mmCIF file of C-alpha atoms in Angstrom:
data_model
loop_
_atom_site.group_PDB
_atom_site.id
_atom_site.type_symbol
_atom_site.label_atom_id
_atom_site.label_comp_id
_atom_site.label_asym_id
_atom_site.label_seq_id
_atom_site.Cartn_x
_atom_site.Cartn_y
_atom_site.Cartn_z
ATOM 1 C CA MET A 979 -24.982 29.867 27.443
ATOM 2 C CA ASP A 980 -22.271 27.355 26.690
ATOM 3 C CA ASN A 981 -18.604 27.977 26.135
ATOM 4 C CA VAL A 982 -17.098 27.069 22.764
ATOM 5 C CA ILE A 983 -13.567 26.070 21.764
ATOM 6 C CA LEU A 984 -12.099 28.234 19.001
ATOM 7 C CA ALA A 985 -8.780 27.201 17.467
ATOM 8 C CA ARG A 986 -6.248 28.936 15.231
ATOM 9 C CA TYR A 987 -4.959 26.386 12.699
ATOM 10 C CA ARG A 988 -2.919 28.805 10.591
ATOM 11 C CA ASN A 989 0.662 29.711 11.388
ATOM 12 C CA THR A 990 0.117 33.412 12.124
ATOM 13 C CA ASP A 991 -1.397 35.072 15.202
ATOM 14 C CA TYR A 992 -4.998 36.285 15.225
ATOM 15 C CA THR A 993 -6.571 38.888 17.526
ATOM 16 C CA VAL A 994 -10.204 39.827 18.092
ATOM 17 C CA LYS A 995 -11.429 42.922 19.942
ATOM 18 C CA CYS A 996 -15.124 43.126 20.641
ATOM 19 C CA GLU A 997 -17.666 44.532 23.017
ATOM 20 C CA ILE A 998 -19.734 42.005 24.928
ATOM 21 C CA ASN A 999 -22.237 43.100 27.570
ATOM 22 C CA GLY A 1000 -20.750 46.610 27.536
ATOM 23 C CA ASN A 1001 -17.176 45.438 28.178
ATOM 24 C CA MET A 1002 -14.353 45.592 25.646
ATOM 25 C CA LYS A 1003 -12.597 42.245 25.419
ATOM 26 C CA LYS A 1004 -9.486 41.199 23.546
ATOM 27 C CA TYR A 1005 -8.733 37.609 22.555
ATOM 28 C CA THR A 1006 -5.478 36.557 20.902
ATOM 29 C CA TRP A 1007 -4.623 33.190 19.386
ATOM 30 C CA LYS A 1008 -1.013 32.317 18.628
ATOM 31 C CA GLY A 1009 -0.325 30.894 15.206
ATOM 32 C CA SER A 1010 0.090 27.150 14.980
ATOM 33 C CA ASN A 1011 3.592 25.754 15.267
ATOM 34 C CA GLY A 1012 3.978 22.271 13.851
ATOM 35 C CA LYS A 1013 1.268 20.183 15.478
ATOM 36 C CA LYS A 1014 0.721 22.723 18.266
ATOM 37 C CA VAL A 1015 -2.559 24.626 17.811
ATOM 38 C CA ASP A 1016 -3.731 27.448 20.093
ATOM 39 C CA LYS A 1017 -7.230 26.732 21.393
ATOM 40 C CA LYS A 1018 -9.317 28.953 23.638
ATOM 41 C CA LEU A 1019 -12.523 28.280 25.509
ATOM 42 C CA VAL A 1020 -14.631 31.365 24.818
ATOM 43 C CA PRO A 1021 -18.180 32.418 25.694
ATOM 44 C CA GLN A 1022 -20.975 31.697 23.230
ATOM 45 C CA GLU A 1023 -21.591 35.466 23.056
ATOM 46 C CA LEU A 1024 -18.181 35.959 21.416
ATOM 47 C CA VAL A 1025 -18.929 33.275 18.833
ATOM 48 C CA ASP A 1026 -22.287 34.877 18.063
ATOM 49 C CA TRP A 1027 -20.659 38.318 17.789
ATOM 50 C CA LEU A 1028 -17.953 36.981 15.449
ATOM 51 C CA ASN A 1029 -20.544 35.200 13.309
ATOM 52 C CA MET A 1030 -22.662 38.348 12.948
ATOM 53 C CA ASN A 1031 -19.914 40.977 12.606
ATOM 54 C CA THR A 1032 -16.913 39.330 10.933
ATOM 55 C CA LEU A 1033 -15.917 36.852 8.260
ATOM 56 C CA CYS A 1034 -13.439 35.064 10.548
ATOM 57 C CA PHE A 1035 -15.260 31.729 10.258
ATOM 58 C CA THR A 1036 -16.019 31.942 6.537
ATOM 59 C CA LYS A 1037 -12.400 32.929 5.864
ATOM 60 C CA GLY A 1038 -11.113 30.130 8.120
ATOM 61 C CA LYS A 1039 -9.302 32.454 10.503
ATOM 62 C CA LEU A 1040 -10.789 30.655 13.499
ATOM 63 C CA VAL A 1041 -12.124 27.108 13.659
ATOM 64 C CA ILE A 1042 -14.948 25.909 15.877
ATOM 65 C CA GLU A 1043 -13.939 22.680 17.568
ATOM 66 C CA GLY A 1044 -16.194 20.000 18.923
ATOM 67 C CA THR A 1045 -19.015 17.786 17.752
ATOM 68 C CA ASP A 1046 -21.841 18.452 20.187
ATOM 69 C CA GLU A 1047 -25.223 19.963 19.340
ATOM 70 C CA SER A 1048 -24.194 23.549 20.181
ATOM 71 C CA VAL A 1049 -21.295 23.358 17.694
ATOM 72 C CA LYS A 1050 -23.622 21.933 15.034
ATOM 73 C CA ARG A 1051 -26.078 24.779 15.692
ATOM 74 C CA ILE A 1052 -23.319 27.407 15.367
ATOM 75 C CA LYS A 1053 -22.193 25.952 12.048
ATOM 76 C CA ASP A 1054 -25.791 25.780 10.810
ATOM 77 C CA GLU A 1055 -26.193 29.496 11.590
ATOM 78 C CA MET A 1056 -23.115 30.518 9.578
ATOM 79 C CA SER A 1057 -23.709 32.722 6.583
ATOM 80 C CA ASP A 1058 -21.634 30.409 4.367
ATOM 81 C CA GLN A 1059 -20.961 27.041 5.951
ATOM 82 C CA GLU A 1060 -19.626 25.562 2.690
ATOM 83 C CA GLU A 1061 -16.985 28.300 2.445
ATOM 84 C CA TYR A 1062 -16.044 27.656 6.088
ATOM 85 C CA GLU A 1063 -15.554 23.936 5.409
ATOM 86 C CA LYS A 1064 -13.376 24.620 2.313
ATOM 87 C CA ASN A 1065 -11.044 26.999 4.144
ATOM 88 C CA THR A 1066 -10.496 25.512 7.608
ATOM 89 C CA HIS A 1067 -8.053 22.658 7.258
ATOM 90 C CA SER A 1068 -5.862 21.381 10.048
ATOM 91 C CA ARG A 1069 -2.181 20.752 9.443
ATOM 92 C CA GLU A 1070 -2.898 17.014 9.490
ATOM 93 C CA GLU A 1071 -5.570 17.327 6.779
ATOM 94 C CA ILE A 1072 -3.203 19.344 4.589
ATOM 95 C CA VAL A 1073 -0.328 16.870 5.050
ATOM 96 C CA GLU A 1074 -2.681 13.993 4.211
ATOM 97 C CA ALA A 1075 -3.849 15.778 1.034
ATOM 98 C CA LEU A 1076 -0.284 16.613 -0.046
ATOM 99 C CA LYS A 1077 0.876 13.035 0.421
ATOM 100 C CA GLY A 1078 -2.290 11.481 -1.008
ATOM 101 C CA HIS A 1079 -3.451 10.601 -4.498
ATOM 102 C CA HIS A 1080 -3.081 13.376 -7.094
ATOM 103 C CA LYS A 1081 -6.813 13.372 -7.940
ATOM 104 C CA SER A 1082 -7.787 13.971 -4.311
ATOM 105 C CA LEU A 1083 -5.081 16.655 -4.053
ATOM 106 C CA GLU A 1084 -6.571 18.404 -7.098
ATOM 107 C CA LYS A 1085 -10.028 18.407 -5.533
ATOM 108 C CA PHE A 1086 -8.628 19.575 -2.198
ATOM 109 C CA LEU A 1087 -6.658 22.481 -3.702
ATOM 110 C CA ASP A 1088 -9.439 23.509 -6.076
ATOM 111 C CA GLY A 1089 -11.825 23.916 -3.140
ATOM 112 C CA ILE A 1090 -9.677 26.450 -1.292
ATOM 113 C CA THR A 1091 -10.817 30.013 -1.947
ATOM 114 C CA VAL A 1092 -9.090 32.128 0.729
ATOM 115 C CA ASP A 1093 -5.567 33.500 0.232
ATOM 116 C CA ASP A 1094 -4.565 32.875 3.880
ATOM 117 C CA GLU A 1095 -5.514 29.217 3.531
ATOM 118 C CA LYS A 1096 -3.578 28.994 0.251
ATOM 119 C CA ARG A 1097 -0.489 30.419 1.988
ATOM 120 C CA PHE A 1098 -0.937 27.975 4.876
ATOM 121 C CA VAL A 1099 -1.072 25.011 2.474
ATOM 122 C CA THR A 1100 1.921 26.339 0.535
ATOM 123 C CA ASP A 1101 3.964 26.888 3.725
ATOM 124 C CA ILE A 1102 3.327 23.308 4.810
ATOM 125 C CA ALA A 1103 4.216 21.998 1.341
ATOM 126 C CA VAL A 1104 7.527 23.886 1.413
ATOM 127 C CA GLU A 1105 8.201 22.460 4.868
ATOM 128 C CA LEU A 1106 7.543 18.927 3.538
ATOM 129 C CA LYS A 1107 9.253 19.405 0.165
ATOM 130 C CA ASP A 1108 11.628 16.448 0.602
ATOM 131 C CA ASP A 1109 8.653 14.131 1.181
ATOM 132 C CA LEU A 1110 6.618 15.332 -1.831
ATOM 133 C CA THR A 1111 6.751 13.991 -5.368
ATOM 134 C CA GLY A 1112 7.824 16.264 -8.207
ATOM 135 C CA ALA A 1113 4.280 16.223 -9.572
ATOM 136 C CA THR A 1114 2.889 17.334 -6.199
ATOM 137 C CA GLN A 1115 5.471 20.111 -5.983
ATOM 138 C CA THR A 1116 4.537 21.252 -9.504
ATOM 139 C CA ARG A 1117 0.820 21.270 -8.648
ATOM 140 C CA VAL A 1118 1.387 23.213 -5.399
ATOM 141 C CA ALA A 1119 3.538 25.752 -7.261
ATOM 142 C CA GLU A 1120 0.741 26.229 -9.834
ATOM 143 C CA PHE A 1121 -1.734 26.572 -6.976
ATOM 144 C CA ALA A 1122 0.527 29.211 -5.367
ATOM 145 C CA GLY A 1123 0.987 31.014 -8.677
ATOM 146 C CA THR A 1124 4.757 30.708 -8.707
ATOM 147 C CA ASP A 1125 7.550 28.690 -10.279
ATOM 148 C CA LYS A 1126 8.332 25.294 -8.744
ATOM 149 C CA ASP A 1127 12.076 26.011 -8.619
ATOM 150 C CA ILE A 1128 11.488 29.263 -6.741
ATOM 151 C CA LEU A 1129 8.956 27.842 -4.305
ATOM 152 C CA PHE A 1130 10.854 24.661 -3.442
ATOM 153 C CA ASP A 1131 14.435 26.009 -3.655
#
């Protein structure tokens, strides 16, 4: 079987412990730091195990990288591919949405359904606060469920 690249886009660490072929294995991804993303080449068996036994893909905790046929097949086999797509944004995609048109930002934010992804977007917005319009800051604060003055202080 092929190896697959799994990446951790969010800014917190993520660890997986699983049994593959009778052996306990532990995989740890460091949280992203700026544009630096931890990527690991892992066996297909791990990806299959994660897909069958966890929600790590649906919840966007790990992202499958690549565009070849095996990656397409993995995504097609996911229990909820749409949920995966809504909750696995790279830092670059989030920055682009935050700095883009307000209508596209609305659509982008409204699609996110996982709290970890919401925190990731909010953390990046706070980091970029000086580059964001007041309207964008207000919308992100609403999205985060907090007051703009508290969030962007």
